Coordinates of C-alpha atoms (C1' of nucleotides) in Angstrom, one line a residue:
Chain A
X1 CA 125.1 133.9 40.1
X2 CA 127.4 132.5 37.4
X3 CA 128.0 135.5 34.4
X4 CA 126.0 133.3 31.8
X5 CA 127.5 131.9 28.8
X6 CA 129.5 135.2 28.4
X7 CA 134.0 135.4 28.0
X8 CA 134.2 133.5 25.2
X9 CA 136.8 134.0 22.8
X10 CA 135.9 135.3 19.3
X11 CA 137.1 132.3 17.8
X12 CA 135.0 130.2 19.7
X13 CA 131.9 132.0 19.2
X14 CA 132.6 131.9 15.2
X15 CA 133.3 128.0 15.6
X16 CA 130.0 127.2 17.8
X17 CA 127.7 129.6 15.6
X18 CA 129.3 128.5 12.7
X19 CA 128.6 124.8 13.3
X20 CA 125.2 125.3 14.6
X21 CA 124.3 127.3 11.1
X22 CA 126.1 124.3 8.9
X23 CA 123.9 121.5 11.1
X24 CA 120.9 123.0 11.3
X25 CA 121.2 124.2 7.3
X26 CA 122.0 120.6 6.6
X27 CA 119.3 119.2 8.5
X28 CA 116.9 121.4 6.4
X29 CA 118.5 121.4 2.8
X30 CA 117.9 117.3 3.1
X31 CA 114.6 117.6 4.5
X32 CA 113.0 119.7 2.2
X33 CA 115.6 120.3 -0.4
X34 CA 118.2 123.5 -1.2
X35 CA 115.4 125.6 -3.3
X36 CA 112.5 124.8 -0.4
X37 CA 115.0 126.1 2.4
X38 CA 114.7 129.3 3.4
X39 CA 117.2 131.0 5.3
X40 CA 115.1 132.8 8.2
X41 CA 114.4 129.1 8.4
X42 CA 117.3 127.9 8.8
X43 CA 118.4 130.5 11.4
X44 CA 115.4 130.1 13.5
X45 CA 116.2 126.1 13.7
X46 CA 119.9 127.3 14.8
X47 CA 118.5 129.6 17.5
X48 CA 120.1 133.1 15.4
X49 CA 119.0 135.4 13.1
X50 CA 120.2 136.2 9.9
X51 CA 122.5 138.5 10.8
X52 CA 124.9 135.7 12.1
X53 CA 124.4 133.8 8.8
X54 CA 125.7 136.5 6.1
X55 CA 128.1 137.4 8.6
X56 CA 129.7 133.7 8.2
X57 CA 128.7 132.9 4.6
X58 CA 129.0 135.2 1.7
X59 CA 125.7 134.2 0.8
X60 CA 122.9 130.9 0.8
X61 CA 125.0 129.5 -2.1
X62 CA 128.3 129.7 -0.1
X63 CA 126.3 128.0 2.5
X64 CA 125.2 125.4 0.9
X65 CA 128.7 124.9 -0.8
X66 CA 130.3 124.6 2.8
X67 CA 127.2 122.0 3.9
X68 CA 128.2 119.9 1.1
X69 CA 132.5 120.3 1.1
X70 CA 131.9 118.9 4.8
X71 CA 129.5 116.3 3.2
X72 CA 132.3 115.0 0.7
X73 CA 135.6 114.8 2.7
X74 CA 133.4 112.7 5.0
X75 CA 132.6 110.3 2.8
X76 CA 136.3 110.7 1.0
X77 CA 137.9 110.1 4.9
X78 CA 135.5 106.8 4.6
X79 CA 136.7 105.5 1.5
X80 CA 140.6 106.6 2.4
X81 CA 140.0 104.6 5.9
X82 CA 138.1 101.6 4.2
X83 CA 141.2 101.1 1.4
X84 CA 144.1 102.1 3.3
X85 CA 144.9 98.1 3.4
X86 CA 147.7 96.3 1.5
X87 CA 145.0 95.3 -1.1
X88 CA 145.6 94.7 -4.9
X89 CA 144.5 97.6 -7.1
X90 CA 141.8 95.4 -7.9
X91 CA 140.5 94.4 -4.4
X92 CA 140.6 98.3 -3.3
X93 CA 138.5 99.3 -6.5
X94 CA 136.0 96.7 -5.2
X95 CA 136.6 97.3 -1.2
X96 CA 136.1 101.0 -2.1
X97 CA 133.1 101.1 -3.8
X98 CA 131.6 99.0 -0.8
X99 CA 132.7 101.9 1.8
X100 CA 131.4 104.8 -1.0
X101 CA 127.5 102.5 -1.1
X102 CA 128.1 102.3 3.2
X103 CA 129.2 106.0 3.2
X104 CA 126.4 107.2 1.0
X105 CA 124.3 105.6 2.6
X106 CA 124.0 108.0 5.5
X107 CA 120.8 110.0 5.3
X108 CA 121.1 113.2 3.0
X109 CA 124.5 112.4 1.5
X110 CA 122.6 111.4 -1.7
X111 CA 120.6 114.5 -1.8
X112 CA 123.5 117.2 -1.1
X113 CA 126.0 115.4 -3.3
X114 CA 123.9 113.8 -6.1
X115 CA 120.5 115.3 -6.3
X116 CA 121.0 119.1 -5.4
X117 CA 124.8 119.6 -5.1
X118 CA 125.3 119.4 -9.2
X119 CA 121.9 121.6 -9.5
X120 CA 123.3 124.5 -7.3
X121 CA 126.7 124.8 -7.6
X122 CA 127.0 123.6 -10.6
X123 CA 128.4 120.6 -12.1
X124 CA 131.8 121.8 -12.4
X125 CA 132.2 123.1 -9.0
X126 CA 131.1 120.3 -7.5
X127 CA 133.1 117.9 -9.6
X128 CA 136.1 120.2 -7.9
X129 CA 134.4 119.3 -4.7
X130 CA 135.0 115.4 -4.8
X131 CA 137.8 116.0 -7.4
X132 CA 140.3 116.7 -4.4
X133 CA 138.3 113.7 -2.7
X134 CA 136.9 110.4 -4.2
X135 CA 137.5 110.9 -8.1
X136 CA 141.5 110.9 -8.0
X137 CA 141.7 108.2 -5.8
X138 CA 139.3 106.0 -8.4
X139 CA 141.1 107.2 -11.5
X140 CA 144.3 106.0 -9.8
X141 CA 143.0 102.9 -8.7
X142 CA 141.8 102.0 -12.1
X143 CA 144.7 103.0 -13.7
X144 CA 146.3 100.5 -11.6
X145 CA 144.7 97.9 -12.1
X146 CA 144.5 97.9 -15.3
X147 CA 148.2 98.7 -16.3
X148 CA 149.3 95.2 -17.7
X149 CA 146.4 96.1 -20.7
X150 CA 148.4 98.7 -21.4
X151 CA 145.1 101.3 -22.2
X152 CA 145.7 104.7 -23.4
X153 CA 145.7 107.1 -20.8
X154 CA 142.6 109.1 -22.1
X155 CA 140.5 106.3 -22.7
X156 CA 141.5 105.2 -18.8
X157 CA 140.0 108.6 -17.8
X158 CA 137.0 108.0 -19.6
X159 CA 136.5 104.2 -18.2
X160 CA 136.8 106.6 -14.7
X161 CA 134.5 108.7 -15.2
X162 CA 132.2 106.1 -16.5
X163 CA 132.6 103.7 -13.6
X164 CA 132.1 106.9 -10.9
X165 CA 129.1 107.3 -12.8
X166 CA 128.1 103.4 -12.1
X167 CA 129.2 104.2 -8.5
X168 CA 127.1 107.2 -8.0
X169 CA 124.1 105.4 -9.6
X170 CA 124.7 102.3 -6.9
X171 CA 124.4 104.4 -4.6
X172 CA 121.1 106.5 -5.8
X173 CA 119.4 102.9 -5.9
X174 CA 120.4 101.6 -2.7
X175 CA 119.3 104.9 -1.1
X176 CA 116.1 103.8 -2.9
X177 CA 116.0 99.9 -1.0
X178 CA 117.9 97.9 -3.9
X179 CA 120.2 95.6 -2.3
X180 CA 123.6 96.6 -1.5
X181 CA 125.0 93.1 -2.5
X182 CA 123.3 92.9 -5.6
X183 CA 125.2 96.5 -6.5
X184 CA 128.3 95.6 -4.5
X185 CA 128.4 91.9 -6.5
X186 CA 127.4 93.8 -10.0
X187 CA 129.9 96.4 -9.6
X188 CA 132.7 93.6 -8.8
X189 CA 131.8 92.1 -11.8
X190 CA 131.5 95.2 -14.1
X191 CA 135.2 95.8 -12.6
X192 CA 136.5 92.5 -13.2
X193 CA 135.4 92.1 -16.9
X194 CA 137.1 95.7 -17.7
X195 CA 140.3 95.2 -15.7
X196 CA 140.8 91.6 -17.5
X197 CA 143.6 91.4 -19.8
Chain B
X1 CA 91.4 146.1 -44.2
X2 CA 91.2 142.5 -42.6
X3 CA 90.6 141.7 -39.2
X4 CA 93.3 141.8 -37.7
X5 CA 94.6 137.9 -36.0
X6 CA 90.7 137.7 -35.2
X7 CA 88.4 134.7 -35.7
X8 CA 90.8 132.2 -33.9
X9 CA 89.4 128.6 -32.3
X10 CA 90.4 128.5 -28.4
X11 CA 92.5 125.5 -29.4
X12 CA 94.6 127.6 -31.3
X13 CA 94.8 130.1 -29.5
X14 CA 95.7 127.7 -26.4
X15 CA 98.2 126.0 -28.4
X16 CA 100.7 129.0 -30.4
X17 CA 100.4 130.6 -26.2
X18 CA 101.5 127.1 -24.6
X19 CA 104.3 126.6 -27.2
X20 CA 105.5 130.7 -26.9
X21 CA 105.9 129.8 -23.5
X22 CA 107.4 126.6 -23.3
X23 CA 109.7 128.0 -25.9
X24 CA 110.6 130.6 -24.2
X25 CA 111.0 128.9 -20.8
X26 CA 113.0 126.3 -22.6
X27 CA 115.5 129.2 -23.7
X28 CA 115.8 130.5 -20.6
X29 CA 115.9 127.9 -18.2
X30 CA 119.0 126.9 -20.5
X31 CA 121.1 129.5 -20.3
X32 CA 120.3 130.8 -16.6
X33 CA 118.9 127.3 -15.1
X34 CA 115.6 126.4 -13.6
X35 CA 116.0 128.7 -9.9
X36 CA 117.7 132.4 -12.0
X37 CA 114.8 132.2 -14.2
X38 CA 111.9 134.5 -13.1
X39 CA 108.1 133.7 -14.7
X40 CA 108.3 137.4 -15.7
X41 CA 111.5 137.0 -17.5
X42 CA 109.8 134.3 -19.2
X43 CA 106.5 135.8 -20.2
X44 CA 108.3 138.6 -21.7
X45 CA 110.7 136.5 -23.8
X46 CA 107.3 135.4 -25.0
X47 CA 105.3 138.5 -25.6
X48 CA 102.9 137.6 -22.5
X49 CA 102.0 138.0 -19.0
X50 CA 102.2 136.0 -16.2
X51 CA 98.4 136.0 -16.5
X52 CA 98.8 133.4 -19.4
X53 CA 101.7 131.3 -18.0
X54 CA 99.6 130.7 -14.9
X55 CA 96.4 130.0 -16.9
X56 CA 97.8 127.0 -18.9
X57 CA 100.6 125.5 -16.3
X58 CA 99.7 125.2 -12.5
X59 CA 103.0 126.8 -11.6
X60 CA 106.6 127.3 -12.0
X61 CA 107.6 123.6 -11.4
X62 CA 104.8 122.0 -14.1
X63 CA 106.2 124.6 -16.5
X64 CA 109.7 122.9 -16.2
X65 CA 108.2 119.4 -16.1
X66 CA 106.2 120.0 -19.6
X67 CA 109.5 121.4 -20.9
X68 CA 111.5 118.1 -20.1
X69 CA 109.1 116.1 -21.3
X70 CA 108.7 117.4 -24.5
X71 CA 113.2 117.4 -23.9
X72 CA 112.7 113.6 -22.9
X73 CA 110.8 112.2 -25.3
X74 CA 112.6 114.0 -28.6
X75 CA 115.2 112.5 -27.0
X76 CA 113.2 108.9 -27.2
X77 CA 112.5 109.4 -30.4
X78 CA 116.0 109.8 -31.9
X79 CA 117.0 106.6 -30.2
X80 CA 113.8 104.9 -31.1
X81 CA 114.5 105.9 -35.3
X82 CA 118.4 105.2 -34.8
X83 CA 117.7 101.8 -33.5
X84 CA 114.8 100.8 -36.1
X85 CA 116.8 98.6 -38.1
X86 CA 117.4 95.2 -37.7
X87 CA 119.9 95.2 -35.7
X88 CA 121.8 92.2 -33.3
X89 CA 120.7 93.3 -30.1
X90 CA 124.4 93.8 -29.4
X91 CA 124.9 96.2 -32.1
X92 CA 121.4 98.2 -31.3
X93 CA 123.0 98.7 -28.2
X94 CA 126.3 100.4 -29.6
X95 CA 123.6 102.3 -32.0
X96 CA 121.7 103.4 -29.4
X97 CA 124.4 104.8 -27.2
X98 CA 125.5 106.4 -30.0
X99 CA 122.1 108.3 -30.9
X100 CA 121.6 108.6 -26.9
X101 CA 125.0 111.1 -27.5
X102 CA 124.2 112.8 -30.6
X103 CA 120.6 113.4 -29.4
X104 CA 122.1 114.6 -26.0
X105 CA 124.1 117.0 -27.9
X106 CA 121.5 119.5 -28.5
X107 CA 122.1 122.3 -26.6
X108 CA 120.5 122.4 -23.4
X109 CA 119.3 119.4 -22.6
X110 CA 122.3 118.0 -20.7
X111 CA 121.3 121.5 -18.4
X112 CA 117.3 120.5 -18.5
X113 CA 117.2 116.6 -18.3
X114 CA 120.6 115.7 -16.1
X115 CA 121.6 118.5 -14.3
X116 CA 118.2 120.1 -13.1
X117 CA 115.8 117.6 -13.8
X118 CA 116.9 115.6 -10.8
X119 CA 117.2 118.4 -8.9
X120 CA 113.6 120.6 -9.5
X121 CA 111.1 117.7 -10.2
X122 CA 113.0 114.9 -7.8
X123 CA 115.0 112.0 -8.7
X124 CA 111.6 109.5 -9.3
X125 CA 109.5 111.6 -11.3
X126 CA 112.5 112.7 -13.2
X127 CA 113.3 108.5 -13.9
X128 CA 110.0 108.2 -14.5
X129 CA 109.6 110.7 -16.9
X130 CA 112.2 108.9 -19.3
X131 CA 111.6 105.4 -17.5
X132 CA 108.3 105.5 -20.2
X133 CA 111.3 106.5 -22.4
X134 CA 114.9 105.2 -22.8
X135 CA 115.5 103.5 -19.7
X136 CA 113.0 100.6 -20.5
X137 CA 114.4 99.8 -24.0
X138 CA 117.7 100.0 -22.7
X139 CA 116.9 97.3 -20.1
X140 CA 115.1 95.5 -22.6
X141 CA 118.1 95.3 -25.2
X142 CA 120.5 94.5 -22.3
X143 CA 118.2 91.6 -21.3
X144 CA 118.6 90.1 -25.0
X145 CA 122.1 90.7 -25.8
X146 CA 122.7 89.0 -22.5
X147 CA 120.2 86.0 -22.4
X148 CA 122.7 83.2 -23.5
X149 CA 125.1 84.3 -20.1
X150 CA 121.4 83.2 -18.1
X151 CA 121.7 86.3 -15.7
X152 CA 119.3 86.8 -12.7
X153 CA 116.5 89.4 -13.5
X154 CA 117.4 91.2 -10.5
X155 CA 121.1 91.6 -11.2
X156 CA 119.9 92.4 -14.8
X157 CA 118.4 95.7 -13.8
X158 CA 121.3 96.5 -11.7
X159 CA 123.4 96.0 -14.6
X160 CA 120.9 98.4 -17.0
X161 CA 120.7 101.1 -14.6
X162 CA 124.5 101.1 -13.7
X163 CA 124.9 100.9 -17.8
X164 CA 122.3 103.9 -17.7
X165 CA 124.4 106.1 -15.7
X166 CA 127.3 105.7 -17.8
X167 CA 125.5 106.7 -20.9
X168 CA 124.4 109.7 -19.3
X169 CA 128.3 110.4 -17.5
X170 CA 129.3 110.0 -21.3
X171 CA 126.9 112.2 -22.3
X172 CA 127.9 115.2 -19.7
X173 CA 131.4 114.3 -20.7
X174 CA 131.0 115.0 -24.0
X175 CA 129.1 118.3 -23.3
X176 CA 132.0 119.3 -21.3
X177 CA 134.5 119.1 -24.3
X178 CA 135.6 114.9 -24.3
X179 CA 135.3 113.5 -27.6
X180 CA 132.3 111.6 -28.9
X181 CA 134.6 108.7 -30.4
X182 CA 136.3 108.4 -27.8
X183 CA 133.6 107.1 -25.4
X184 CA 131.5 105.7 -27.9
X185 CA 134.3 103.4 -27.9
X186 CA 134.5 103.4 -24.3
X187 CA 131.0 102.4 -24.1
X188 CA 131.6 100.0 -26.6
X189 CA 134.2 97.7 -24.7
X190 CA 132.1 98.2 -21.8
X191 CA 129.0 96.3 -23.4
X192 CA 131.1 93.7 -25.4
X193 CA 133.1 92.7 -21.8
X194 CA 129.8 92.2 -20.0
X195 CA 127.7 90.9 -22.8
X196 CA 130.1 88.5 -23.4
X197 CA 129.4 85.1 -22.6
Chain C
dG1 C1' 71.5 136.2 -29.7
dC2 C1' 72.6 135.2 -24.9
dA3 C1' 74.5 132.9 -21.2
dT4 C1' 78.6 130.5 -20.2
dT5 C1' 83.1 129.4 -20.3
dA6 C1' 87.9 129.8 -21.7
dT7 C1' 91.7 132.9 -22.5
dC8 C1' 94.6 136.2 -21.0
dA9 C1' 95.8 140.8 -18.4
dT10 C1' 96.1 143.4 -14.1
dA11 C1' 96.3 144.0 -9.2
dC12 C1' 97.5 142.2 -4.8
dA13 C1' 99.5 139.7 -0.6
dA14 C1' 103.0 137.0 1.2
dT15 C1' 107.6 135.6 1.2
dC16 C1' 112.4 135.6 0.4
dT17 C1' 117.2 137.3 -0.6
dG18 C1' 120.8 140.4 0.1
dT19 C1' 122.3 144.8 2.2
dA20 C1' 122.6 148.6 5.3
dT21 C1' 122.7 149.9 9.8
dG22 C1' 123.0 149.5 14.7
dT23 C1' 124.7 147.4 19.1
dA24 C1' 127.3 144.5 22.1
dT25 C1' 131.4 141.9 22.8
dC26 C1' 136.1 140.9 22.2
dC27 C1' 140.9 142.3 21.0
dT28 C1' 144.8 145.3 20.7
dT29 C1' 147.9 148.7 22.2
dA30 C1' 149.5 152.6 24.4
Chain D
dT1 C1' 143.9 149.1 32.1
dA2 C1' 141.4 152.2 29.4
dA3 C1' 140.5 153.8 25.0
dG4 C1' 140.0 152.7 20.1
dG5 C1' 139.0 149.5 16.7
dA6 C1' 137.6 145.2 15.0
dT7 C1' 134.6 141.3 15.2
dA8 C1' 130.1 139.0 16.0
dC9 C1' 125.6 139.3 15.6
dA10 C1' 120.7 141.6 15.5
dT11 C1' 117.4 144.6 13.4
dA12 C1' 115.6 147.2 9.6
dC13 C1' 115.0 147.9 4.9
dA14 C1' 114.6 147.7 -0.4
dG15 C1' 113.9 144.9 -4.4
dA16 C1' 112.3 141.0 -6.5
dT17 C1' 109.5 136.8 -6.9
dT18 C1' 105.7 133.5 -6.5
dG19 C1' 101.0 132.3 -6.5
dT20 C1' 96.2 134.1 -6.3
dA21 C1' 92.3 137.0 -6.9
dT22 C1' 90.0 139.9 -9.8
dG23 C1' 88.7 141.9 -14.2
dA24 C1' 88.1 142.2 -19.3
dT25 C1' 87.6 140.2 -23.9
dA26 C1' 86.9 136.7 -27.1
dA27 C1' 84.9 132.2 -28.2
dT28 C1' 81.4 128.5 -27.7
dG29 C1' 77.0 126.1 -26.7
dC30 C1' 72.1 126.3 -26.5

DNA sequence: GCATTATCATACAATCTGTATGTATCCTTA
DNA sequence: TAAGGATACATACAGATTGTATGATAATGC
């Protein structure tokens, strides 16, 4: 007779408890959606109780903002990977839009960053959310590319935020069967005509 | 001495009830979004009970979709009277942007038609709800300015709904402080580059 | 005028969130 | 290594909310 599960470090009952919370919250807040989730719910899919949850997370929003921070540097470790390349500013605008449709594409992304994230936390917090992550890195790129027009700077930041805008309605519609070449090949040419001297 | 309010018809009756609550859920689910308002918050910012609310709306979630649709298609409305004129399709697409900000720009409905929209009454009703709105005369107008270029259909729509997004990015952006000018300019490079041949 | 229906108020049951409290397990330190 | 304390989690509770069921009053049709 084996002493069950039991000597287990604090740390690593936080980590596995933690984990099982964040998947089996994830699992539900796609499903059915943040408002629909309930949180005995969600503890009775993770095999705890409540008790565990508001021990870990200030509160269901908190949880829902850690579901979704994990959700993000995913898809921003996807992009980072996809564009790490010797590539023109140009090609790595177009590669990473390509890797943000592929990374968005798996199931729920759309929901918990797109649909519900900017609902629940907020669209400033959640532009803070893939601020540190995808937005920089477009802004950047764009800037980039387009530095022999010689654009002023704020009107570069509003081309940015207007092409993440195309970006995140590519990938709304592909989640809903459009093609991803069509998107991919429109968005190349959406870039191309802007960055063009 | 006159009696009272008496000697009402049901349809009035019906109709100064539905627009005291709409009005009032409109106010609140402004300033403390669709989930922090409570139907007994908004029955007393009305003068009612929740008797009334749930006689003339099936529940919470058909309250909010009569408010955005009333939003949605004021909204319509100011595009449809900006955009009267005879106008190149080029330009009615400028104009139309333009409208699309300053009609936008009424408090709130950034909150009620982009932000929870999506998020209470799901992404398809929500496009559908403005699809009999904005979205198809912006596709249409897009179609003409662009018919000499001979562009697939297909990649046509692409191109409206990605040209969509970015009106409603600018919109948001110019909620959050950025300067109507500035993207209305923005937004105007951004249809002269594709449009052009 | 009377029966019926529509409008709205009140009462109720179920559910959910967040907190308070209790218990077991782990960690520190003397 | 044996307290003493902190951490991890479970259980119990209070308040609030949603949707429904029931009741009363005013309007409408015959």
């Amino acid at each position: 007779m084996q002493q069950k599960t039991s000597r287990r470090t604090n740390r690593e009952r936080s980590d596995t408890t933690r984990a099982a919370i964040l998947d089996a919250a994830r699992g539900l807040f796609v499903s059915r959606g943040y408002a629909d989730t309930s949180t005995p719910d969600i503890v009775s899919a993770a095999g705890l109780t409540r008790g565990a949850l508001y021990h870990h997370f200030e509160d269901k929003k908190a949880l829902f903002r850690a579901v979704a921070e994990r959700e993000a540097t995913a898809v921003a470790a996807a992009i980072e990977q996809a564009t790490a390349k010797g590539l023109t500013a140009r090609e790595a605008l177009k590669v990473g839009a390509r890797a943000y449709f592929d990374a968005m594409n798996h199931p729920g992304r759309i929901r918990l960053l797109l649909l519900d994230g900017p609902a629940v936390l907020g669209k400033h917090e959640m532009m803070a959310i893939d601020a540190a992550n995808a937005q920089r890195t477009l802004e950047e790129g764009i800037a980039e590319a387009m530095a022999p027009a010689a654009v002023a700077p704020e009107k570069l930041a509003a081309l940015a935020s207007l092409l993440s805008a195309a970006f995140d309605r590519a990938a709304l519609d592909i989640a809903d069967g459009a093609s991803t070449e069509l998107y991919a090949e429109t968005i190349g040419t959406l870039i191309d005509r802007m960055v063009s001297t």
